[in-house]
């Protein structure tokens, strides 16, 4: 292991690195200003091409190997993930100098306890995104030709358009930048544990 005052404890420790990766993922779900809070999510379109967009990390559970984000049920990614649940996500924070890539399978909850609980955690401004008229993705004549206003008197308007996407992670790639030497690891879930291997950065 390389010694130095700024060398983190997980630098050359595979298990500690995996713990650190999930610590940062959980932090991303909790802190709006942390880089991991906004993820890039890629799905596969009907023509086989990749489609990527930014989504907000809303929840993370290390033990379950799951993360969650929310979306409009009319969004293209919902159609794509229902046809092919394979998904890849990228999380990055410049201050931590860490990139984490996740690969897994997505499950979409439109109704039921998962979606209901996620909706209850959504604030008024966020709910307005799901109350647009016309619905998400509709072609319009100019940029402002739609309505999306949260009404406190009708707090569940938009619920029908809301869904939660839970991703069960099967692969985690870690990349850490450091002047003493970058570090790269790949972790794959084997069914009972994470198997990791060091890679050339």
Short mmCIF file of C-alpha atoms in Angstrom, two decimals:
data_model
loop_
_atom_site.label_atom_id
_atom_site.label_comp_id
_atom_site.label_asym_id
_atom_site.label_seq_id
_atom_site.Cartn_x
_atom_site.Cartn_y
_atom_site.Cartn_z
CA UNK A 1 0.00 0.00 0.00
CA UNK A 2 1.18 3.52 -0.79
CA UNK A 3 1.69 5.59 2.36
CA UNK A 4 0.81 9.25 2.68
CA UNK A 5 -1.29 11.58 4.76
CA UNK A 6 -3.91 11.98 2.03
CA UNK A 7 -4.19 8.30 1.15
CA UNK A 8 -7.68 7.14 2.16
CA UNK A 9 -8.09 4.00 4.20
CA UNK A 10 -9.82 2.18 1.34
CA UNK A 11 -7.11 2.97 -1.25
CA UNK A 12 -5.71 -0.57 -1.56
CA UNK A 13 -8.40 -2.41 0.41
CA UNK A 14 -10.97 -4.14 -1.78
CA UNK A 15 -13.60 -4.70 0.91
CA UNK A 16 -13.22 -1.18 2.27
CA UNK A 17 -13.57 0.21 -1.26
CA UNK A 18 -16.86 -1.62 -1.76
CA UNK A 19 -18.10 -0.24 1.57
CA UNK A 20 -16.99 3.24 0.53
CA UNK A 21 -18.78 2.94 -2.81
CA UNK A 22 -22.07 2.13 -1.12
CA UNK A 23 -21.49 4.82 1.51
CA UNK A 24 -21.21 7.39 -1.27
CA UNK A 25 -24.27 5.98 -3.05
CA UNK A 26 -26.36 6.23 0.12
CA UNK A 27 -25.03 9.75 0.66
CA UNK A 28 -26.11 10.64 -2.86
CA UNK A 29 -29.67 9.67 -2.03
CA UNK A 30 -29.64 11.85 1.08
CA UNK A 31 -27.72 14.98 0.01
CA UNK A 32 -29.00 17.11 -2.86
CA UNK A 33 -25.66 18.93 -3.26
CA UNK A 34 -23.53 15.78 -3.45
CA UNK A 35 -22.45 14.76 -6.96
CA UNK A 36 -23.96 11.26 -6.76
CA UNK A 37 -27.44 12.76 -6.32
CA UNK A 38 -27.74 13.25 -10.08
CA UNK A 39 -27.03 10.03 -12.00
CA UNK A 40 -26.80 9.22 -15.68
CA UNK A 41 -29.09 6.31 -16.56
CA UNK A 42 -28.87 4.35 -19.81
CA UNK A 43 -31.52 2.03 -21.21
CA UNK A 44 -31.87 0.22 -24.54
CA UNK A 45 -34.27 1.68 -27.12
CA UNK A 46 -36.51 -0.42 -29.34
CA UNK A 47 -34.03 -0.07 -32.22
CA UNK A 48 -31.21 -1.41 -30.04
CA UNK A 49 -29.45 1.91 -29.53
CA UNK A 50 -28.51 3.18 -26.05
CA UNK A 51 -30.50 6.06 -24.54
CA UNK A 52 -29.03 8.06 -21.65
CA UNK A 53 -30.50 10.78 -19.44
CA UNK A 54 -30.05 12.31 -16.00
CA UNK A 55 -32.17 11.02 -13.11
CA UNK A 56 -32.20 11.80 -9.39
CA UNK A 57 -31.04 9.18 -6.89
CA UNK A 58 -33.88 8.95 -4.37
CA UNK A 59 -33.03 5.90 -2.25
CA UNK A 60 -30.23 3.37 -1.78
CA UNK A 61 -30.00 0.11 0.17
CA UNK A 62 -26.61 -1.57 0.35
CA UNK A 63 -27.90 -4.84 1.85
CA UNK A 64 -30.59 -5.22 -0.82
CA UNK A 65 -28.18 -4.02 -3.55
CA UNK A 66 -30.84 -1.60 -4.70
CA UNK A 67 -31.16 2.03 -5.70
CA UNK A 68 -34.30 3.92 -6.70
CA UNK A 69 -35.27 6.85 -8.87
CA UNK A 70 -38.62 8.28 -9.94
CA UNK A 71 -39.98 9.08 -13.36
CA UNK A 72 -43.08 9.84 -15.39
CA UNK A 73 -44.82 6.69 -16.59
CA UNK A 74 -45.13 8.29 -20.04
CA UNK A 75 -41.34 8.70 -20.37
CA UNK A 76 -39.52 6.72 -23.06
CA UNK A 77 -37.31 5.07 -20.45
CA UNK A 78 -40.34 3.39 -18.89
CA UNK A 79 -41.33 1.79 -22.19
CA UNK A 80 -37.71 0.81 -22.82
CA UNK A 81 -37.18 -0.70 -19.36
CA UNK A 82 -40.46 -2.60 -19.51
CA UNK A 83 -39.28 -4.18 -22.78
CA UNK A 84 -35.71 -4.71 -21.56
CA UNK A 85 -35.01 -4.17 -17.85
CA UNK A 86 -31.22 -3.96 -18.34
CA UNK A 87 -29.96 -0.59 -17.10
CA UNK A 88 -26.61 1.10 -16.49
CA UNK A 89 -25.99 4.12 -14.28
CA UNK A 90 -23.03 6.43 -13.74
CA UNK A 91 -22.45 8.44 -10.54
CA UNK A 92 -19.59 10.94 -10.14
CA UNK A 93 -18.41 13.44 -7.58
CA UNK A 94 -15.57 15.82 -8.42
CA UNK A 95 -14.58 16.50 -4.81
CA UNK A 96 -14.35 12.82 -3.94
CA UNK A 97 -12.67 12.12 -7.31
CA UNK A 98 -14.78 8.99 -7.59
CA UNK A 99 -16.83 7.53 -10.41
CA UNK A 100 -19.10 4.54 -9.79
CA UNK A 101 -20.82 2.66 -12.58
CA UNK A 102 -23.73 0.38 -11.75
CA UNK A 103 -25.30 -2.29 -13.96
CA UNK A 104 -28.45 -4.14 -13.07
CA UNK A 105 -32.09 -4.87 -13.66
CA UNK A 106 -34.89 -2.34 -13.28
CA UNK A 107 -38.35 -2.95 -11.85
CA UNK A 108 -41.06 -0.36 -12.40
CA UNK A 109 -43.70 0.18 -9.74
CA UNK A 110 -46.70 2.21 -10.89
CA UNK A 111 -48.99 1.15 -8.05
CA UNK A 112 -48.53 -0.58 -4.73
CA UNK A 113 -46.60 0.12 -1.53
CA UNK A 114 -43.26 1.03 -3.15
CA UNK A 115 -44.78 3.59 -5.50
CA UNK A 116 -47.15 4.90 -2.83
CA UNK A 117 -44.34 5.43 -0.32
CA UNK A 118 -42.18 7.10 -2.95
CA UNK A 119 -45.04 9.43 -3.90
CA UNK A 120 -45.52 10.43 -0.28
CA UNK A 121 -41.86 11.45 -0.13
CA UNK A 122 -42.23 13.68 -3.19
CA UNK A 123 -42.60 17.38 -2.45
CA UNK A 124 -45.11 19.76 -4.04
CA UNK A 125 -42.75 21.19 -6.65
CA UNK A 126 -41.74 17.67 -7.64
CA UNK A 127 -45.34 16.55 -7.91
CA UNK A 128 -46.04 19.34 -10.38
CA UNK A 129 -43.73 17.55 -12.85
CA UNK A 130 -46.20 14.67 -13.00
CA UNK A 131 -49.28 16.89 -13.32
CA UNK A 132 -48.43 18.31 -16.75
CA UNK A 133 -51.22 18.88 -19.24
CA UNK A 134 -50.76 17.57 -21.90
CA UNK A 135 -48.81 14.57 -20.64
CA UNK A 136 -45.04 14.19 -20.68
CA UNK A 137 -43.54 13.79 -24.16
CA UNK A 138 -46.46 15.27 -26.09
CA UNK A 139 -45.35 17.46 -29.05
CA UNK A 140 -46.35 21.12 -28.49
CA UNK A 141 -46.32 24.27 -30.62
CA UNK A 142 -43.85 26.16 -28.43
CA UNK A 143 -41.80 25.61 -25.27
CA UNK A 144 -44.37 26.93 -22.81
CA UNK A 145 -47.48 25.35 -24.30
CA UNK A 146 -48.24 23.16 -21.28
CA UNK A 147 -49.43 23.45 -17.67
CA UNK A 148 -47.70 21.87 -14.68
CA UNK A 149 -48.78 23.43 -11.41
CA UNK A 150 -48.92 21.85 -7.97
CA UNK A 151 -52.24 22.52 -6.25
CA UNK A 152 -52.12 22.01 -2.45
CA UNK A 153 -55.89 21.51 -2.53
CA UNK A 154 -55.41 18.50 -4.82
CA UNK A 155 -52.08 17.01 -3.70
CA UNK A 156 -52.54 13.71 -5.55
CA UNK A 157 -52.99 15.25 -8.98
CA UNK A 158 -50.22 13.67 -11.04
CA UNK A 159 -50.08 10.46 -9.04
CA UNK A 160 -51.35 8.48 -12.04
CA UNK A 161 -48.31 9.61 -14.04
CA UNK A 162 -45.80 8.79 -11.30
CA UNK A 163 -43.77 5.61 -10.98
CA UNK A 164 -40.78 4.42 -9.00
CA UNK A 165 -37.91 2.56 -10.67
CA UNK A 166 -35.95 0.18 -8.43
CA UNK A 167 -32.66 -1.12 -9.76
CA UNK A 168 -31.12 -4.28 -8.34
CA UNK A 169 -27.38 -3.95 -8.88
CA UNK A 170 -25.41 -6.89 -10.25
CA UNK A 171 -22.17 -5.14 -11.18
CA UNK A 172 -20.34 -2.18 -9.64
CA UNK A 173 -17.30 -0.53 -11.24
CA UNK A 174 -15.17 1.78 -9.07
CA UNK A 175 -12.74 4.40 -10.40
CA UNK A 176 -10.79 6.65 -8.04
CA UNK A 177 -8.42 9.43 -9.10
CA UNK A 178 -5.34 10.02 -6.95
CA UNK A 179 -1.93 11.60 -7.58
CA UNK A 180 -0.24 8.54 -6.04
CA UNK A 181 -1.92 6.32 -8.63
CA UNK A 182 -5.51 5.82 -9.71
CA UNK A 183 -7.47 2.79 -8.53
CA UNK A 184 -10.02 0.75 -10.47
CA UNK A 185 -12.07 -2.21 -9.26
CA UNK A 186 -14.90 -4.31 -10.64
CA UNK A 187 -17.34 -6.05 -8.31
CA UNK A 188 -19.79 -8.68 -9.59
CA UNK A 189 -22.59 -10.20 -7.51
CA UNK A 190 -22.32 -14.00 -7.67
CA UNK A 191 -25.65 -14.79 -6.03
CA UNK A 192 -24.33 -14.85 -2.48
CA UNK A 193 -21.48 -12.35 -2.35
CA UNK A 194 -19.57 -9.67 -4.23
CA UNK A 195 -16.50 -10.90 -6.10
CA UNK A 196 -14.00 -8.14 -6.84
CA UNK A 197 -10.96 -7.77 -9.03
CA UNK A 198 -8.45 -4.95 -9.43
CA UNK A 199 -8.15 -3.46 -12.92
CA UNK A 200 -5.69 -1.19 -14.60
CA UNK A 201 -7.26 2.30 -14.38
#
